[in-house]
Tab-separated table of C-alpha atoms and ligand atoms in Angstrom:
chain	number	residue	atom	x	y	z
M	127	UNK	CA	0.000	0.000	0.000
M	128	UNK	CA	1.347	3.351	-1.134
M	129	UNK	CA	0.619	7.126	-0.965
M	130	UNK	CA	0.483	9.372	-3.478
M	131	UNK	CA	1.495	13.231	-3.421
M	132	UNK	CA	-0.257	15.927	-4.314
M	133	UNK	CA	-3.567	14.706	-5.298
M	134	UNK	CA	-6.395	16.237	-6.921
M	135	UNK	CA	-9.713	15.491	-5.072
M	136	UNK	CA	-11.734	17.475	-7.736
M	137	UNK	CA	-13.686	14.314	-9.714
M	138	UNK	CA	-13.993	12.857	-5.647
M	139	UNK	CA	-16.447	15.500	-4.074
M	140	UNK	CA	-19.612	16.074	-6.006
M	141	UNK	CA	-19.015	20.092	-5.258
M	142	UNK	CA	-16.406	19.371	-8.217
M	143	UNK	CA	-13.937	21.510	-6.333
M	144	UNK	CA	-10.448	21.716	-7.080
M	145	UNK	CA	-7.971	21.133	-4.198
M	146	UNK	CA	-5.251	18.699	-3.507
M	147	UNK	CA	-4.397	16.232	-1.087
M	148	UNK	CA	-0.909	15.811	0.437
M	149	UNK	CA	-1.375	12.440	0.189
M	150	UNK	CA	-4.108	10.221	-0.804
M	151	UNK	CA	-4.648	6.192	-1.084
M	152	UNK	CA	-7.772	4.031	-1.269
M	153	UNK	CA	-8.366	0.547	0.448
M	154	UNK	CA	-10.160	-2.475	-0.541
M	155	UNK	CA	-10.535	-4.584	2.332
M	156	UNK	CA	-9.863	-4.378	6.413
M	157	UNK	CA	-6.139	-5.560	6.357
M	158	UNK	CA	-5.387	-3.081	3.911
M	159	UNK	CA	-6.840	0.092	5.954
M	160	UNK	CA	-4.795	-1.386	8.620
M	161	UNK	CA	-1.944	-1.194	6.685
M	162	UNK	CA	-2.411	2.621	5.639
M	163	UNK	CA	-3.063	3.693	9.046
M	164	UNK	CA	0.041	1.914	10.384
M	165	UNK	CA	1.803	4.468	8.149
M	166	UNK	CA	0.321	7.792	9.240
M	167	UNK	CA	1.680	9.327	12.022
M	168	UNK	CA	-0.628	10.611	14.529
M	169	UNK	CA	-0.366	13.924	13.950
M	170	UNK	CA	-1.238	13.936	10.624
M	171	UNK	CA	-4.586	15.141	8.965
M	172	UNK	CA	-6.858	11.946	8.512
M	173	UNK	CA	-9.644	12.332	5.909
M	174	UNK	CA	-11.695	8.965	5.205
M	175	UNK	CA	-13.605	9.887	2.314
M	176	UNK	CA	-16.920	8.177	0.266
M	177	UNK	CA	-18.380	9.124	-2.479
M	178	UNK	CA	-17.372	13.198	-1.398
M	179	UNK	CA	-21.348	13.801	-1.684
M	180	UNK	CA	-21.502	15.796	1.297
M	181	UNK	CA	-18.080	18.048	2.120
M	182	UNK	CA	-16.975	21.546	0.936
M	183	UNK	CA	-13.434	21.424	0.328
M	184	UNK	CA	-12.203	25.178	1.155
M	185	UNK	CA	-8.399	24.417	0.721
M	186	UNK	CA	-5.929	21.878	0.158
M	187	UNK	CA	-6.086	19.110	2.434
M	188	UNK	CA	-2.861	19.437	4.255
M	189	UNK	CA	-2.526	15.658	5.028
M	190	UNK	CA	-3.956	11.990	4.189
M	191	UNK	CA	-7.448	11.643	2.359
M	192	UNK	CA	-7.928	7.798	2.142
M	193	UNK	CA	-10.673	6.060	0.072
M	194	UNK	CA	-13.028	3.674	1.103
M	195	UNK	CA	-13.286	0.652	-1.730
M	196	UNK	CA	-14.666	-1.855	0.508
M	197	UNK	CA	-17.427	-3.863	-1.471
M	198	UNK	CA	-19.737	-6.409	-1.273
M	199	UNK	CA	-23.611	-6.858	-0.295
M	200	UNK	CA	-24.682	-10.078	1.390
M	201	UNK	CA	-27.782	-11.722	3.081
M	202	UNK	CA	-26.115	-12.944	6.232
M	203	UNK	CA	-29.154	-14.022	8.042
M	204	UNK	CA	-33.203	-13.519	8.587
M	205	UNK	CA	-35.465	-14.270	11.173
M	206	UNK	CA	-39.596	-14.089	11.220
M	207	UNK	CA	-39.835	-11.020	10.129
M	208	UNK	CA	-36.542	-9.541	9.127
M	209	UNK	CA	-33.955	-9.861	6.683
M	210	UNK	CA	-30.339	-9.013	7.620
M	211	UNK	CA	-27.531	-7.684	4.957
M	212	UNK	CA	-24.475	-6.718	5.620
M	213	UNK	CA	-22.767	-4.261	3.097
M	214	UNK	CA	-19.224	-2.992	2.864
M	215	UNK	CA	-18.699	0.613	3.302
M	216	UNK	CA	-17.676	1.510	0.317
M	217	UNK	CA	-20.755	0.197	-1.685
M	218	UNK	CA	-22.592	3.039	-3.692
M	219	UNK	CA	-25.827	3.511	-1.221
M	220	UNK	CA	-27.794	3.521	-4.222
M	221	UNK	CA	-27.124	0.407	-5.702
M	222	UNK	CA	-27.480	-1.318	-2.142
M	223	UNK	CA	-31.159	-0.039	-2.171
M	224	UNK	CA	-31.798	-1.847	-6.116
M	225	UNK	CA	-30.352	-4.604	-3.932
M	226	UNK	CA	-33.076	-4.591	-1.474
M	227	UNK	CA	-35.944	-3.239	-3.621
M	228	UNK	CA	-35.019	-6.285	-6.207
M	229	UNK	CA	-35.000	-8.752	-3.429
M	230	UNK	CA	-37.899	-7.603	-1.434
M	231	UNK	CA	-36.201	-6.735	1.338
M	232	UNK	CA	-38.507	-3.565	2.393
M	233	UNK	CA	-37.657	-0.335	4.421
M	234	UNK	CA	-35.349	1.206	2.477
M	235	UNK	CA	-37.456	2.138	-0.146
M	236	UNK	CA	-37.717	5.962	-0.046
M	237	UNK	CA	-34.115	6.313	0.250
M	238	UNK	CA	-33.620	5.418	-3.106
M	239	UNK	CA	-30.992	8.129	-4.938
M	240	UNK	CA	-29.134	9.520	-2.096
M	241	UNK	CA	-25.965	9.912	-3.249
M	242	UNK	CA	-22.646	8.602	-1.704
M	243	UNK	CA	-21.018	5.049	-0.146
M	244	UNK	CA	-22.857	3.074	2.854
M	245	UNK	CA	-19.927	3.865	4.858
M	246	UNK	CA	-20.836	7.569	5.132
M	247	UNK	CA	-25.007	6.452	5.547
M	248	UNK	CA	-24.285	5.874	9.618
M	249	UNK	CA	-22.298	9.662	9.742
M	250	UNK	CA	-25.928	11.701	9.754
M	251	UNK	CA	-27.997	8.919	9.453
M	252	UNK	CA	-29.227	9.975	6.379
M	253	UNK	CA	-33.005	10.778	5.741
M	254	UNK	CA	-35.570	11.181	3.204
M	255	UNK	CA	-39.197	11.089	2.579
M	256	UNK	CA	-39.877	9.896	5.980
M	257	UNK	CA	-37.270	7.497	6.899
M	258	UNK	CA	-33.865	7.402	8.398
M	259	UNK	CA	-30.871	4.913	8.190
M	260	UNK	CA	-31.607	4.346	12.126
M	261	UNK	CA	-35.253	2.781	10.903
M	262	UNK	CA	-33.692	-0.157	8.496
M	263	UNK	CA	-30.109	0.020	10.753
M	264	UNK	CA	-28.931	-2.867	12.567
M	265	UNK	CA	-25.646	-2.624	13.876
M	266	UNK	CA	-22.194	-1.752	11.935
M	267	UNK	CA	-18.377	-2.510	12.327
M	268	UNK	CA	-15.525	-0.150	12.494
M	269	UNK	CA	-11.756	0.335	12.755
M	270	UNK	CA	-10.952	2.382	15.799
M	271	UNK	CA	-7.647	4.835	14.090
M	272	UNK	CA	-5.335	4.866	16.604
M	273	UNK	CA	-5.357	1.224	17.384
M	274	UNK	CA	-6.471	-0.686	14.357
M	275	UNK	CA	-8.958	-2.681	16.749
M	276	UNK	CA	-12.418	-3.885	14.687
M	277	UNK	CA	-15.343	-2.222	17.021
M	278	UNK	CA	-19.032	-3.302	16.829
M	279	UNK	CA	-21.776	-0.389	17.291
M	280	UNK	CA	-25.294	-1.444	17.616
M	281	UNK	CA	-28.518	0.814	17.053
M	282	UNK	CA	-28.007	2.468	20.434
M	283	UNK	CA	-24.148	2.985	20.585
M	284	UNK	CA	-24.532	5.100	17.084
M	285	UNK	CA	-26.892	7.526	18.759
M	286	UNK	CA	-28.748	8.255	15.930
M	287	UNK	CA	-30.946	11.712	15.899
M	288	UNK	CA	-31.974	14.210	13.111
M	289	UNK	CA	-28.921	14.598	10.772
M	290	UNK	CA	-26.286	13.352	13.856
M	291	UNK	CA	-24.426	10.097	14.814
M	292	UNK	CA	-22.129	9.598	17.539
M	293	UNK	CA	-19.629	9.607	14.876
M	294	UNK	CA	-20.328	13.012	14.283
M	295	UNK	CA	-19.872	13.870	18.088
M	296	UNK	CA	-17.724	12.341	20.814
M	297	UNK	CA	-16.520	10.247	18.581
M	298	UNK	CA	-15.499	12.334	15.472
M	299	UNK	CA	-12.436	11.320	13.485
M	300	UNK	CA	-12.021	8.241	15.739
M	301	UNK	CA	-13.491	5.596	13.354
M	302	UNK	CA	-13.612	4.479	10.085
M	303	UNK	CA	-16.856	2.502	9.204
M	304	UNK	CA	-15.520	-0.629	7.008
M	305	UNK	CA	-19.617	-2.472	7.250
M	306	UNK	CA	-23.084	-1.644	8.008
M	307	UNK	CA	-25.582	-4.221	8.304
M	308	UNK	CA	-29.168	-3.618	7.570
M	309	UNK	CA	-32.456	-4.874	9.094
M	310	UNK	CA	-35.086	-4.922	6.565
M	311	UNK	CA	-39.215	-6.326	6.655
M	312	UNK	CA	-40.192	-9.415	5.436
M	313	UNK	CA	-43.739	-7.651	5.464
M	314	UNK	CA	-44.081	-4.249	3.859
M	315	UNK	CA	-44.533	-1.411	6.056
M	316	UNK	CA	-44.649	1.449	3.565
M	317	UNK	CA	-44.590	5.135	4.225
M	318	UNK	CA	-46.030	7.215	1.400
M	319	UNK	CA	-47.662	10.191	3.207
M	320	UNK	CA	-44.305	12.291	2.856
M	321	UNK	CA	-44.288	14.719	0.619
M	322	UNK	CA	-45.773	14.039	-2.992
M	323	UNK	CA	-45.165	10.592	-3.147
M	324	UNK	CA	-48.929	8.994	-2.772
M	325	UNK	CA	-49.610	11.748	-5.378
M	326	UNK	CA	-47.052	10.519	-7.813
M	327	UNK	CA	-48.497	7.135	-7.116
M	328	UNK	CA	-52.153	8.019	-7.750
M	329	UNK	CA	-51.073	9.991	-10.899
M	330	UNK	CA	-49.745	6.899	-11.971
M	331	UNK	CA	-52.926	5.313	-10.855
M	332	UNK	CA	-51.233	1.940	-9.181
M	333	UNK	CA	-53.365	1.100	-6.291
M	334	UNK	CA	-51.308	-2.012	-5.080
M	335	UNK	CA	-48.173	-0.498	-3.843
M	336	UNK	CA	-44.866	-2.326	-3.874
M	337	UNK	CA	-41.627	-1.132	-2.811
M	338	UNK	CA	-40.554	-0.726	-6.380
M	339	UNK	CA	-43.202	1.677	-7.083
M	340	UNK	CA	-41.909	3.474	-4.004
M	341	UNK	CA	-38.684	3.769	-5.368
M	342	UNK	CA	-39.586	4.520	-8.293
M	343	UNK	CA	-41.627	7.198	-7.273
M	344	UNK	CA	-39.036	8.858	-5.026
M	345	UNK	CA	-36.286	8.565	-7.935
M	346	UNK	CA	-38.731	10.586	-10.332
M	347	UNK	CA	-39.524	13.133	-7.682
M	348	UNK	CA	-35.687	13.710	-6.554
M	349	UNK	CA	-34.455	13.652	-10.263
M	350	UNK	CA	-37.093	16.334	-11.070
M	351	UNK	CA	-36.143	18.860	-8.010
M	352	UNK	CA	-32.674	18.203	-7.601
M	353	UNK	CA	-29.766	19.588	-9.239
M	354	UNK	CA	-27.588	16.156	-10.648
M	355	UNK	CA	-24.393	16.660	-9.189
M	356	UNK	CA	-22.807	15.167	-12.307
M	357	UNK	CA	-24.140	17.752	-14.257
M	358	UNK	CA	-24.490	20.748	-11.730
M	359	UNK	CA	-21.479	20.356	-8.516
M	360	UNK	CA	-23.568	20.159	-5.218
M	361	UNK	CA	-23.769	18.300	-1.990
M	362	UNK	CA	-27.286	17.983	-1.739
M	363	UNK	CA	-29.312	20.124	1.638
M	364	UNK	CA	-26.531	22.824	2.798
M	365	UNK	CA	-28.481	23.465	5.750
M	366	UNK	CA	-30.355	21.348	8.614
M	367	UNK	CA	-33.646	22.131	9.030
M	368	UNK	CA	-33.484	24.298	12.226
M	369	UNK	CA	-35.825	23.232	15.239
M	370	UNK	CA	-37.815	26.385	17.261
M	371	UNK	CA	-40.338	26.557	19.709
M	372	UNK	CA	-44.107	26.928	19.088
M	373	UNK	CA	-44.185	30.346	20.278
M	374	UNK	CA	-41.444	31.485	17.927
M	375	UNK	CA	-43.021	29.274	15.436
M	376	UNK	CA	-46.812	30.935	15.837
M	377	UNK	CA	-44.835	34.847	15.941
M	378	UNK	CA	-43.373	33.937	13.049
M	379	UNK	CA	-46.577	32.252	11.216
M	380	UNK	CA	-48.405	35.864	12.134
M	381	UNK	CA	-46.353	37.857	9.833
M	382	UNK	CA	-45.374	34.609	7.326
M	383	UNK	CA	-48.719	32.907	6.991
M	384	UNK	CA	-46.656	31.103	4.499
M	385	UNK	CA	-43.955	29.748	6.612
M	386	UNK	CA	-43.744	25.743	6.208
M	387	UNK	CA	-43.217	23.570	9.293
M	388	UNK	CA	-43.681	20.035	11.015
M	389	UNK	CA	-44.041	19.650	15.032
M	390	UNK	CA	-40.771	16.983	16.297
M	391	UNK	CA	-41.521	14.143	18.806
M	392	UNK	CA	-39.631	16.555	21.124
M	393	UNK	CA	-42.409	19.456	21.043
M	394	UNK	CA	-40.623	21.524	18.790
M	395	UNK	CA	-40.913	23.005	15.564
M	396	UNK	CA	-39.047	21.685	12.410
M	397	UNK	CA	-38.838	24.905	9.640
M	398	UNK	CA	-38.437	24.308	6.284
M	399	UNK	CA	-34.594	25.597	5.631
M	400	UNK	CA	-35.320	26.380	2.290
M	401	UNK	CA	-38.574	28.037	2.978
M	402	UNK	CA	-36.648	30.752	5.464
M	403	UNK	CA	-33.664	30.815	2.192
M	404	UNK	CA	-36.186	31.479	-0.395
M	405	UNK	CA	-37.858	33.947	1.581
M	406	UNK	CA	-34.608	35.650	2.586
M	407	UNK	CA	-34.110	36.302	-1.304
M	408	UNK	CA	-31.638	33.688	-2.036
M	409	UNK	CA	-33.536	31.133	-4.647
M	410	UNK	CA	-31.773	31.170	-7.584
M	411	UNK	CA	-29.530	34.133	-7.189
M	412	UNK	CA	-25.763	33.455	-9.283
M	413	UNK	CA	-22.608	35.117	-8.372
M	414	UNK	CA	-19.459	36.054	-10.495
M	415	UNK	CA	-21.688	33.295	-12.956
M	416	UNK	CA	-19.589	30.526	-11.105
M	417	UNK	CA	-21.584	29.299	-8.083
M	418	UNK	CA	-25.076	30.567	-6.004
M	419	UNK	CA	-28.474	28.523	-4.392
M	420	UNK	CA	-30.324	26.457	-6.964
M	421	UNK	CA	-33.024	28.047	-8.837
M	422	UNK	CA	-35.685	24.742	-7.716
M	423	UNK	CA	-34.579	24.655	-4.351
M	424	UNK	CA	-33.015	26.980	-2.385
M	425	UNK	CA	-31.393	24.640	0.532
M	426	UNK	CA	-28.789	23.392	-2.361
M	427	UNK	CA	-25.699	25.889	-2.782
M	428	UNK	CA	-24.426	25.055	-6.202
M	429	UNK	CA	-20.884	25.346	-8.165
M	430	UNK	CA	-21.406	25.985	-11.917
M	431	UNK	CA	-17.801	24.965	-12.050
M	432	UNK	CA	-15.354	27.683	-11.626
M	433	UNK	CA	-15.942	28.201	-7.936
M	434	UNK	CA	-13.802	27.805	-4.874
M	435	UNK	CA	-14.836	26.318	-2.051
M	436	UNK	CA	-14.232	29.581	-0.079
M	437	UNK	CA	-16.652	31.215	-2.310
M	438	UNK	CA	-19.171	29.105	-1.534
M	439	UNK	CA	-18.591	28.817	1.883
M	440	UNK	CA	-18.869	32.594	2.821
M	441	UNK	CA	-22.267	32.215	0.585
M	442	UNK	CA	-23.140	30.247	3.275
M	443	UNK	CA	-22.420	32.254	5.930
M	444	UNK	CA	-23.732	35.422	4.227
M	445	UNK	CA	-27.407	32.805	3.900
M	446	UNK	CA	-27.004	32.130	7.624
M	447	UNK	CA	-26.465	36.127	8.630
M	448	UNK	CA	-29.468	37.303	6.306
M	449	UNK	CA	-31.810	34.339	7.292
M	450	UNK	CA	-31.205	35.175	11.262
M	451	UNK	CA	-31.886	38.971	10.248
M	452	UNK	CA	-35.077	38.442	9.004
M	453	UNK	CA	-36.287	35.527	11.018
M	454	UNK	CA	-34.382	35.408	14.000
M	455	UNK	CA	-33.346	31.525	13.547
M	456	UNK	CA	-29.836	30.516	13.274
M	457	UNK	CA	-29.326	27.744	10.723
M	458	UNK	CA	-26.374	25.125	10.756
M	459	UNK	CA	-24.655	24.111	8.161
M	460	UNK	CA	-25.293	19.908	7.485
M	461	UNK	CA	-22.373	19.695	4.700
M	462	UNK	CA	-18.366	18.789	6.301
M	463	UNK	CA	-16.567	21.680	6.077
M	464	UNK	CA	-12.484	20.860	5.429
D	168	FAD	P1	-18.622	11.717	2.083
D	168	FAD	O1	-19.068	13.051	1.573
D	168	FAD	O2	-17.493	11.064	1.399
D	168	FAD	O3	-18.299	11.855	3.626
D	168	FAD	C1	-19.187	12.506	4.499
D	168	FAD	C2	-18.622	12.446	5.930
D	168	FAD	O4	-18.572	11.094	6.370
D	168	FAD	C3	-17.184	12.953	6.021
D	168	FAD	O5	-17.022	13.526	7.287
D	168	FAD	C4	-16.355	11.686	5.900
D	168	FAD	O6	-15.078	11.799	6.501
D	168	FAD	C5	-17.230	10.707	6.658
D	168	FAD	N1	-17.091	9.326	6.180
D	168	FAD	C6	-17.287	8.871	4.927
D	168	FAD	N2	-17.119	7.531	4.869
D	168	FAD	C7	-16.785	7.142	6.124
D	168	FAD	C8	-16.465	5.887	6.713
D	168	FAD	N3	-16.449	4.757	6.021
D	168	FAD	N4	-16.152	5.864	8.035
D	168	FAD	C9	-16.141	7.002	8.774
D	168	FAD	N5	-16.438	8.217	8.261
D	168	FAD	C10	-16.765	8.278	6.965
D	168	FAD	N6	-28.290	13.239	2.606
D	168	FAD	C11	-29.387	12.816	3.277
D	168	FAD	O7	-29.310	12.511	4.466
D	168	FAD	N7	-30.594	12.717	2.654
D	168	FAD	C12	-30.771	13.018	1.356
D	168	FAD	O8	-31.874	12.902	0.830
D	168	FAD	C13	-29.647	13.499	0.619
D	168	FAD	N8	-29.770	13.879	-0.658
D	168	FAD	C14	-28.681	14.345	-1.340
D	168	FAD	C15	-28.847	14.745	-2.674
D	168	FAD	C16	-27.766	15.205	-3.410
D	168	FAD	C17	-27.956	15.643	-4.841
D	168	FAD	C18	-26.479	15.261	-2.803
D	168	FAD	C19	-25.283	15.700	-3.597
D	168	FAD	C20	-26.313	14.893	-1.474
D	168	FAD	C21	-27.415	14.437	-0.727
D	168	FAD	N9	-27.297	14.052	0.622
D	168	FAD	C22	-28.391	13.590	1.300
D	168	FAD	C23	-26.013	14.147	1.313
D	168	FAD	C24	-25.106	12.896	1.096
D	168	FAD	O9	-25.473	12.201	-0.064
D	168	FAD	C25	-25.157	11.931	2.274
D	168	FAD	O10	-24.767	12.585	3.458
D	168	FAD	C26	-24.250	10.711	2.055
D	168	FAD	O11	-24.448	9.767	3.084
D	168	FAD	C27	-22.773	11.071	1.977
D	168	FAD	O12	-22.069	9.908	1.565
D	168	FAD	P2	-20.615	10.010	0.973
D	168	FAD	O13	-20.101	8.633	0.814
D	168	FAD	O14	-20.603	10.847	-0.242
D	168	FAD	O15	-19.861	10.751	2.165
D	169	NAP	P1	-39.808	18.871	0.530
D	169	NAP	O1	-40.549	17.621	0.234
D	169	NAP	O2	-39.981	20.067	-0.353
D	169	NAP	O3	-40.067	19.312	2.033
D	169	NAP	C1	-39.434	20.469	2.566
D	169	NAP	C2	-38.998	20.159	3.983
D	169	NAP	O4	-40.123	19.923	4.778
D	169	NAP	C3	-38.137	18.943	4.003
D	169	NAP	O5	-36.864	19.386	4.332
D	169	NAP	C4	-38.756	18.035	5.030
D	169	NAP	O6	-37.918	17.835	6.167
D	169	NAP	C5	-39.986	18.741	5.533
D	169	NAP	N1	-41.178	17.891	5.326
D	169	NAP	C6	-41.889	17.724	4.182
D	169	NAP	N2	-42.954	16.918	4.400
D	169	NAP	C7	-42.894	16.570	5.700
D	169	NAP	C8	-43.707	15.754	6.527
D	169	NAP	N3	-44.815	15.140	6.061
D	169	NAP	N4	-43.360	15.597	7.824
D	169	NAP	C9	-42.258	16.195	8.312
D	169	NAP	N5	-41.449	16.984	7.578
D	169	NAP	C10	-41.771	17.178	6.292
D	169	NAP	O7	-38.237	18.554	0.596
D	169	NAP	P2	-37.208	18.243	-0.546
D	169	NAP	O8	-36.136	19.253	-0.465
D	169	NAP	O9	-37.883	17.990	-1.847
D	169	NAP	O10	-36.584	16.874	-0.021
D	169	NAP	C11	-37.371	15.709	0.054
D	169	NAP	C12	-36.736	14.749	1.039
D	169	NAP	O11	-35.404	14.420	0.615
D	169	NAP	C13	-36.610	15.361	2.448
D	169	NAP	O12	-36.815	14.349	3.376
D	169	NAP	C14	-35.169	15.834	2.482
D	169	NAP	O13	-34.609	15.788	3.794
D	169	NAP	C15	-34.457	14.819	1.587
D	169	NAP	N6	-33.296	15.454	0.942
D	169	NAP	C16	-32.177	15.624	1.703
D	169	NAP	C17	-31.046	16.196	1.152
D	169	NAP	C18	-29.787	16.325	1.967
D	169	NAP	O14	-28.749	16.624	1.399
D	169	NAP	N7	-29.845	16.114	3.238
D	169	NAP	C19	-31.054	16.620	-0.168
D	169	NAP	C20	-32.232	16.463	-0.891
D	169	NAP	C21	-33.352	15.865	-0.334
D	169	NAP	P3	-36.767	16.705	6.264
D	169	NAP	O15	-35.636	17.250	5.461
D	169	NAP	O16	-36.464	16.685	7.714
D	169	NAP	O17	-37.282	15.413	5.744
């Protein structure tokens, strides 16, 4: 296993940014990540990187980007009611939901298109249309870095909540994810009151729902909103959606009857993020004709292809100053900053 120097990371983050790593290597299996990080000296910058679908690369990487390759999708058990499948870390999420949706193997459905490797899924147990990785997640298995020990995490242990892992907290930078191992229905439990899904599938007029149709429902809706990062550089949702309280919700509603939001299990508030953007002026606006907020939806910062990350990332924080101006609600970035 060798490095190399001075490596461009622009065709590995779907921002299409252009910075370098100091040194970069991918691995294909457990003993070779062992043998990379038996190489890197602790105080070096350690980057694991996926499929680079959600990070904003504002300089060169001064240190060691390393790739996750680990492959492989397998059905390593089942019970009454569940199917297990384990998949390596550096599978493409997508194709490990075809896996499921192709086998029957239901729950995963409505994540169907998010972009990236499985490895990365656990990180901010990803979401969409109603379901979270925590809902289909069974347990995963990672390298701890500074001792090459294999470490099992079940459902609790990853501390799953809204966009946030353990991984992402007290324990950032001190795994690397190598497997994730899914626990999916044997019965379908299917959740189409999200957003316009049961009205893509009554459009269509199917009445006897299968995951597919899920899927396939969900892959038509995201393809027609969202920018394709192969075509336009993005990394999906800038922003979390930021939680308030009722009353700040209601004050709010009184002078924006329009303002969009969904009560949490925790009593709170969840406001649209790209509601507050749009209505902060944002939607579609282009700077130096390089980089600006997508014209369809304004929670997706996009490079046009001549940006830097720095440009993009002070767009952001100009977003964040003007939304709290006008609303009074501080928004958080979701993307990795680096
Ligand atoms: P990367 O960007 O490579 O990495 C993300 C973070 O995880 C980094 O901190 C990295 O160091 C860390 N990491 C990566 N792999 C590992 C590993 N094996 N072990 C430890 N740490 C690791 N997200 C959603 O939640 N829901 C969506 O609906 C959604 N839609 C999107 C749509 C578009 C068009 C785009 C571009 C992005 C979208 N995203 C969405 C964001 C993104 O796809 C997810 O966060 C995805 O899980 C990132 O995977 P990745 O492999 O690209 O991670
Ligand atoms: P949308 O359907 O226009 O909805 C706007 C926002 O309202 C979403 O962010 C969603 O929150 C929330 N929402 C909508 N219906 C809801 C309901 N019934 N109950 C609770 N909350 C509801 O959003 P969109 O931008 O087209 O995205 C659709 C889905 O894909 C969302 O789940 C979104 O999170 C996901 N997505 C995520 C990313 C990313 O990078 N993270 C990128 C694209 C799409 P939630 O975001 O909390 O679901």
């Amino acid at each position: 296993m060798s490095f190399i120097y001075n490596y461009s990371l622009k065709s590995l983050n779907t921002f299409g940014i252009d910075v370098m790593a100091r040194q970069f290597a991918t691995f294909q299996d457990i003993e070779s990540l062992k043998n990379l990080l038996s190489q890197i000296k602790p105080e070096q910058n350690l980057l694991v990187i996926g499929g680079g679908s959600n990070m904003l690369f504002t300089k060169d990487f001064d240190g060691v980007v390393i790739k996750n390759e680990i492959k492989g999708i397998e059905l390593i058990n089942e019970d009454n009611s569940h199917y297990f499948v384990k998949a390596g870390a550096g599978e493409i999420w997508h194709d490990l939901v075809m896996f499921c949706v192709a086998n029957n193997y239901q729950g995963i459905e409505n994540l169907a298109l998010i972009p990236g490797c499985v490895g990365a899924s656990p990180m901010q147990n990803i979401g969409a249309y109603g379901v979270e990785l925590k809902d289909v997640f069974h347990e995963l298995d990672a390298i701890e870095i500074t001792t090459g020990n294999l470490v099992h995490f079940n459902l609790q242990e990853c501390k799953f909540g809204y966009r946030e892992s353990v991984f992402k907290n007290e324990l950032k930078n001190k795994f690397i994810i190598v497997s994730v191992t899914f626990k999916l229905n044997k019965l379908p439990v299917f959740n189409t009151s999200y957003g316009n899904i049961s009205s893509v599938l009554n459009e269509k007029g199917i009445r006897d729902i299968t995951m597919k149709e899920i899927a396939d429902a969900v892959i038509e809706i995201r393809s027609s909103k969202l920018p394709d990062p192969k075509i336009i550089g993005n990394a999906g949702s800038f922003f979390k959606n930021p939680e308030i309280g009722i009353e700040q919700f209601e004050k709010l509603r009184k002078d924006y009857p329009t303002i969009v939001g969904y009560p949490t299990e925790l009593g709170k508030i969840k406001v649209a993020a790209g509601w507050l953007i749009e209505n902060a002026g944002w939607k579609g606006k282009v700077f130096r004709g390089a980089y600006g907020v997508h014209k369809n939806q304004a929670l997706v910062l996009v490079n046009y292809g001549a940006a830097t990350g720095s440009e993009i990332f002070e767009l952001s924080q100009n977003i964040i100053d003007s939304v709290f101006l006008k609303f009074d609600i501080k928004l958080n970035r979701e993307v990795n900053i680096y």
